[in-house]
């Protein structure tokens, strides 16, 4: 199922998500405010505003665990915002990810450096403006679904996550698994569509829950 969905038994018909959705992609059906995925850009706004947590982000931890079992090596593509999510615990975070079974950790920012240079080249060579970056899945969804006339302005460049996933496969082998970890729910959409670039995307909240279930506490160096 899609990265964002409604737990209908939890919905209390408060309509906060209906009012908050920037694309009007929430529809009341049989007493529940459900996400219309053909309209959704997967920004996560409805998840943030729902007071009863009826809007859910798909949990992919079990998929990541299964990937670790199936592949010889699985690497993490870690969003640069980890420094704000785990301030002062950078080394403990890497150790904890190894404890979960990951073979290594690398920063998604390495892919962003490549994409930035490619985007600069595109802008310099372009004769048509505006030029819209294809780095963000939510922006791409918004353009394609709501502003199709601008679809030609999207750069034909793989996202930083896609480039970094390709880099990891080049370095460590085509048969590895790649799991993105970061704050963005729309990266799950990218993982669903990218055929292994990456295989799976997890939010920081999912990672916190995984650490908790595994008995890992970053502030406790004995774990």
mmCIF file of C-alpha atoms in Angstrom:
data_model
loop_
_atom_site.group_PDB
_atom_site.id
_atom_site.type_symbol
_atom_site.label_atom_id
_atom_site.label_comp_id
_atom_site.label_asym_id
_atom_site.label_seq_id
_atom_site.Cartn_x
_atom_site.Cartn_y
_atom_site.Cartn_z
ATOM 1 C CA UNK A 1 0.000 0.000 0.000
ATOM 2 C CA UNK A 2 0.987 3.644 -0.385
ATOM 3 C CA UNK A 3 3.431 5.447 1.954
ATOM 4 C CA UNK A 4 0.633 7.514 3.568
ATOM 5 C CA UNK A 5 -2.758 6.067 4.416
ATOM 6 C CA UNK A 6 -5.726 6.408 6.795
ATOM 7 C CA UNK A 7 -6.394 4.082 9.703
ATOM 8 C CA UNK A 8 -10.149 4.338 9.325
ATOM 9 C CA UNK A 9 -11.000 3.002 12.785
ATOM 10 C CA UNK A 10 -9.035 5.899 14.323
ATOM 11 C CA UNK A 11 -10.489 8.733 12.239
ATOM 12 C CA UNK A 12 -12.740 11.103 14.216
ATOM 13 C CA UNK A 13 -14.001 13.240 11.312
ATOM 14 C CA UNK A 14 -12.380 16.436 12.587
ATOM 15 C CA UNK A 15 -11.515 17.515 9.018
ATOM 16 C CA UNK A 16 -8.169 18.989 10.070
ATOM 17 C CA UNK A 17 -6.402 16.988 7.394
ATOM 18 C CA UNK A 18 -8.965 18.086 4.799
ATOM 19 C CA UNK A 19 -8.306 21.736 5.598
ATOM 20 C CA UNK A 20 -4.527 21.317 5.849
ATOM 21 C CA UNK A 21 -3.854 19.345 2.673
ATOM 22 C CA UNK A 22 -2.261 21.767 0.185
ATOM 23 C CA UNK A 23 -3.480 19.714 -2.786
ATOM 24 C CA UNK A 24 -6.975 18.845 -1.525
ATOM 25 C CA UNK A 25 -6.096 15.164 -1.702
ATOM 26 C CA UNK A 26 -8.255 14.137 1.284
ATOM 27 C CA UNK A 27 -11.786 12.910 0.702
ATOM 28 C CA UNK A 28 -14.410 11.856 3.227
ATOM 29 C CA UNK A 29 -15.634 8.375 2.366
ATOM 30 C CA UNK A 30 -18.058 6.426 4.555
ATOM 31 C CA UNK A 31 -17.280 8.565 7.578
ATOM 32 C CA UNK A 32 -13.487 8.566 7.265
ATOM 33 C CA UNK A 33 -11.145 11.133 5.752
ATOM 34 C CA UNK A 34 -9.047 9.060 3.355
ATOM 35 C CA UNK A 35 -6.059 9.948 1.208
ATOM 36 C CA UNK A 36 -6.770 10.075 -2.516
ATOM 37 C CA UNK A 37 -3.447 8.781 -3.754
ATOM 38 C CA UNK A 38 -3.966 9.916 -7.342
ATOM 39 C CA UNK A 39 -3.914 13.463 -5.977
ATOM 40 C CA UNK A 40 -1.463 13.047 -3.086
ATOM 41 C CA UNK A 41 2.077 14.460 -3.337
ATOM 42 C CA UNK A 42 3.164 12.638 -0.140
ATOM 43 C CA UNK A 43 4.273 15.750 1.726
ATOM 44 C CA UNK A 44 3.116 14.359 5.085
ATOM 45 C CA UNK A 45 1.143 17.441 6.115
ATOM 46 C CA UNK A 46 -1.939 15.368 6.960
ATOM 47 C CA UNK A 47 0.141 13.114 9.217
ATOM 48 C CA UNK A 48 1.439 16.132 11.120
ATOM 49 C CA UNK A 49 -1.960 17.714 11.751
ATOM 50 C CA UNK A 50 -4.038 14.629 12.588
ATOM 51 C CA UNK A 51 -4.754 14.842 16.350
ATOM 52 C CA UNK A 52 -5.597 11.134 16.722
ATOM 53 C CA UNK A 53 -2.829 9.736 14.500
ATOM 54 C CA UNK A 54 -5.312 8.304 12.023
ATOM 55 C CA UNK A 55 -3.061 9.381 9.166
ATOM 56 C CA UNK A 56 -0.247 6.853 9.113
ATOM 57 C CA UNK A 57 3.137 6.543 7.458
ATOM 58 C CA UNK A 58 3.735 3.019 6.210
ATOM 59 C CA UNK A 59 6.163 1.158 8.443
ATOM 60 C CA UNK A 60 8.912 -0.515 6.416
ATOM 61 C CA UNK A 61 11.124 -1.782 9.241
ATOM 62 C CA UNK A 62 10.107 -5.394 8.617
ATOM 63 C CA UNK A 63 11.049 -4.954 4.969
ATOM 64 C CA UNK A 64 14.483 -3.654 5.952
ATOM 65 C CA UNK A 65 14.954 -6.549 8.352
ATOM 66 C CA UNK A 66 14.034 -9.025 5.637
ATOM 67 C CA UNK A 67 16.429 -7.326 3.221
ATOM 68 C CA UNK A 68 19.261 -7.757 5.732
ATOM 69 C CA UNK A 69 18.436 -11.460 5.959
ATOM 70 C CA UNK A 70 18.297 -11.908 2.189
ATOM 71 C CA UNK A 71 21.335 -9.903 1.067
ATOM 72 C CA UNK A 72 24.965 -10.526 1.891
ATOM 73 C CA UNK A 73 25.429 -6.814 2.632
ATOM 74 C CA UNK A 74 23.003 -3.951 3.182
ATOM 75 C CA UNK A 75 24.209 -0.354 3.393
ATOM 76 C CA UNK A 76 22.559 2.736 4.835
ATOM 77 C CA UNK A 77 22.228 5.935 2.849
ATOM 78 C CA UNK A 78 21.918 8.390 5.743
ATOM 79 C CA UNK A 79 20.290 11.803 5.301
ATOM 80 C CA UNK A 80 22.500 14.723 6.422
ATOM 81 C CA UNK A 81 19.836 15.800 8.918
ATOM 82 C CA UNK A 82 20.931 12.891 11.140
ATOM 83 C CA UNK A 83 23.210 15.435 12.844
ATOM 84 C CA UNK A 84 20.123 17.285 14.110
ATOM 85 C CA UNK A 85 18.171 14.107 14.914
ATOM 86 C CA UNK A 86 21.017 12.510 16.881
ATOM 87 C CA UNK A 87 23.146 15.473 18.046
ATOM 88 C CA UNK A 88 26.302 14.394 19.827
ATOM 89 C CA UNK A 89 25.677 10.694 19.154
ATOM 90 C CA UNK A 90 27.067 10.366 15.636
ATOM 91 C CA UNK A 91 29.484 7.522 16.393
ATOM 92 C CA UNK A 92 26.950 5.786 18.626
ATOM 93 C CA UNK A 93 24.455 5.986 15.756
ATOM 94 C CA UNK A 94 26.864 4.272 13.362
ATOM 95 C CA UNK A 95 27.615 1.590 15.954
ATOM 96 C CA UNK A 96 23.895 1.051 16.534
ATOM 97 C CA UNK A 97 23.214 0.675 12.803
ATOM 98 C CA UNK A 98 25.947 -1.950 12.623
ATOM 99 C CA UNK A 99 24.289 -3.691 15.581
ATOM 100 C CA UNK A 100 21.034 -3.855 13.604
ATOM 101 C CA UNK A 101 22.862 -5.754 10.873
ATOM 102 C CA UNK A 102 23.874 -3.086 8.386
ATOM 103 C CA UNK A 103 27.246 -3.582 6.731
ATOM 104 C CA UNK A 104 28.055 0.105 6.478
ATOM 105 C CA UNK A 105 26.790 3.688 6.626
ATOM 106 C CA UNK A 106 27.353 6.448 4.073
ATOM 107 C CA UNK A 107 25.905 9.953 3.733
ATOM 108 C CA UNK A 108 23.324 10.742 1.064
ATOM 109 C CA UNK A 109 25.053 14.114 0.782
ATOM 110 C CA UNK A 110 27.722 12.460 -1.388
ATOM 111 C CA UNK A 111 25.067 11.963 -4.040
ATOM 112 C CA UNK A 112 23.832 15.530 -3.531
ATOM 113 C CA UNK A 113 27.284 16.885 -4.413
ATOM 114 C CA UNK A 114 27.177 15.091 -7.755
ATOM 115 C CA UNK A 115 23.603 16.185 -8.480
ATOM 116 C CA UNK A 116 24.383 19.808 -7.608
ATOM 117 C CA UNK A 117 27.173 19.879 -10.178
ATOM 118 C CA UNK A 118 24.986 18.201 -12.780
ATOM 119 C CA UNK A 119 22.171 20.663 -12.088
ATOM 120 C CA UNK A 120 24.543 23.616 -12.428
ATOM 121 C CA UNK A 121 25.631 22.281 -15.809
ATOM 122 C CA UNK A 122 22.004 21.895 -16.923
ATOM 123 C CA UNK A 123 21.166 25.445 -15.851
ATOM 124 C CA UNK A 124 24.177 26.869 -17.690
ATOM 125 C CA UNK A 125 23.269 25.015 -20.885
ATOM 126 C CA UNK A 126 19.512 25.520 -20.718
ATOM 127 C CA UNK A 127 17.797 27.946 -23.046
ATOM 128 C CA UNK A 128 14.427 27.515 -21.356
ATOM 129 C CA UNK A 129 13.427 28.743 -17.914
ATOM 130 C CA UNK A 130 12.408 27.980 -15.268
ATOM 131 C CA UNK A 131 14.438 24.872 -14.525
ATOM 132 C CA UNK A 132 12.973 22.754 -11.704
ATOM 133 C CA UNK A 133 15.128 20.332 -9.761
ATOM 134 C CA UNK A 134 14.004 16.704 -9.764
ATOM 135 C CA UNK A 135 15.712 16.020 -6.417
ATOM 136 C CA UNK A 136 12.547 16.021 -4.281
ATOM 137 C CA UNK A 137 9.892 13.340 -4.929
ATOM 138 C CA UNK A 138 7.163 15.597 -3.535
ATOM 139 C CA UNK A 139 8.059 18.425 -5.932
ATOM 140 C CA UNK A 140 8.136 15.984 -8.844
ATOM 141 C CA UNK A 141 4.705 14.637 -7.863
ATOM 142 C CA UNK A 142 3.297 18.166 -7.572
ATOM 143 C CA UNK A 143 4.599 19.173 -10.989
ATOM 144 C CA UNK A 144 3.487 16.009 -12.767
ATOM 145 C CA UNK A 145 0.030 15.879 -11.168
ATOM 146 C CA UNK A 146 -0.889 19.556 -10.906
ATOM 147 C CA UNK A 147 1.357 21.462 -13.296
ATOM 148 C CA UNK A 148 1.900 19.079 -16.223
ATOM 149 C CA UNK A 149 2.725 22.004 -18.496
ATOM 150 C CA UNK A 150 5.877 22.446 -16.409
ATOM 151 C CA UNK A 151 6.937 18.797 -16.564
ATOM 152 C CA UNK A 152 9.445 19.609 -19.307
ATOM 153 C CA UNK A 153 11.178 22.012 -16.931
ATOM 154 C CA UNK A 154 12.115 19.178 -14.554
ATOM 155 C CA UNK A 155 15.782 18.319 -14.819
ATOM 156 C CA UNK A 156 16.345 14.827 -16.179
ATOM 157 C CA UNK A 157 18.755 14.090 -13.350
ATOM 158 C CA UNK A 158 18.540 11.255 -10.861
ATOM 159 C CA UNK A 159 17.878 12.401 -7.291
ATOM 160 C CA UNK A 160 20.713 12.662 -4.730
ATOM 161 C CA UNK A 161 19.396 9.472 -3.127
ATOM 162 C CA UNK A 162 19.314 7.672 -6.465
ATOM 163 C CA UNK A 163 22.848 8.795 -7.310
ATOM 164 C CA UNK A 164 24.142 7.811 -3.875
ATOM 165 C CA UNK A 165 22.489 4.400 -4.150
ATOM 166 C CA UNK A 166 24.232 3.910 -7.505
ATOM 167 C CA UNK A 167 27.538 4.977 -5.934
ATOM 168 C CA UNK A 168 27.142 2.414 -3.159
ATOM 169 C CA UNK A 169 26.423 -0.316 -5.702
ATOM 170 C CA UNK A 170 29.463 0.688 -7.723
ATOM 171 C CA UNK A 171 31.669 0.588 -4.627
ATOM 172 C CA UNK A 172 30.333 -2.538 -2.925
ATOM 173 C CA UNK A 173 28.628 -4.605 -5.634
ATOM 174 C CA UNK A 174 25.398 -4.660 -7.594
ATOM 175 C CA UNK A 175 23.941 -7.321 -5.315
ATOM 176 C CA UNK A 176 23.945 -5.199 -2.143
ATOM 177 C CA UNK A 177 20.848 -3.758 -0.520
ATOM 178 C CA UNK A 178 20.434 -0.027 0.110
ATOM 179 C CA UNK A 179 18.220 1.442 2.836
ATOM 180 C CA UNK A 180 17.692 5.189 3.075
ATOM 181 C CA UNK A 181 17.156 6.655 6.543
ATOM 182 C CA UNK A 182 15.999 10.243 6.964
ATOM 183 C CA UNK A 183 13.101 12.556 7.820
ATOM 184 C CA UNK A 184 11.214 12.491 4.522
ATOM 185 C CA UNK A 185 8.163 10.309 3.908
ATOM 186 C CA UNK A 186 8.211 10.910 0.152
ATOM 187 C CA UNK A 187 11.500 9.012 -0.071
ATOM 188 C CA UNK A 188 9.347 5.910 0.449
ATOM 189 C CA UNK A 189 7.623 6.739 -2.827
ATOM 190 C CA UNK A 190 11.028 7.023 -4.487
ATOM 191 C CA UNK A 191 12.067 3.643 -3.084
ATOM 192 C CA UNK A 192 8.830 2.064 -4.320
ATOM 193 C CA UNK A 193 9.514 3.251 -7.854
ATOM 194 C CA UNK A 194 13.297 3.080 -8.115
ATOM 195 C CA UNK A 195 13.893 -0.695 -8.315
ATOM 196 C CA UNK A 196 16.684 -0.783 -5.763
ATOM 197 C CA UNK A 197 17.922 2.822 -5.811
ATOM 198 C CA UNK A 198 17.240 2.487 -2.847
ATOM 199 C CA UNK A 199 15.448 -0.731 -1.930
ATOM 200 C CA UNK A 200 13.703 0.692 1.136
ATOM 201 C CA UNK A 201 13.304 4.076 2.840
ATOM 202 C CA UNK A 202 12.818 4.511 6.578
ATOM 203 C CA UNK A 203 11.979 7.624 8.569
ATOM 204 C CA UNK A 204 13.886 8.602 11.677
ATOM 205 C CA UNK A 205 10.796 7.662 13.706
ATOM 206 C CA UNK A 206 10.924 4.134 12.323
ATOM 207 C CA UNK A 207 14.611 3.955 13.205
ATOM 208 C CA UNK A 208 13.934 5.111 16.768
ATOM 209 C CA UNK A 209 11.251 2.435 17.114
ATOM 210 C CA UNK A 210 13.606 -0.196 15.670
ATOM 211 C CA UNK A 211 16.312 0.767 18.140
ATOM 212 C CA UNK A 212 13.792 0.555 20.971
ATOM 213 C CA UNK A 213 12.543 -2.901 19.982
ATOM 214 C CA UNK A 214 16.159 -4.090 19.647
ATOM 215 C CA UNK A 215 17.032 -2.762 23.111
ATOM 216 C CA UNK A 216 19.481 -0.205 21.734
ATOM 217 C CA UNK A 217 19.869 3.139 23.502
ATOM 218 C CA UNK A 218 22.316 5.555 21.967
ATOM 219 C CA UNK A 219 23.107 7.226 25.281
ATOM 220 C CA UNK A 220 24.053 3.867 26.785
ATOM 221 C CA UNK A 221 27.379 2.815 25.325
ATOM 222 C CA UNK A 222 27.133 -0.600 26.959
ATOM 223 C CA UNK A 223 24.374 -1.642 24.515
#
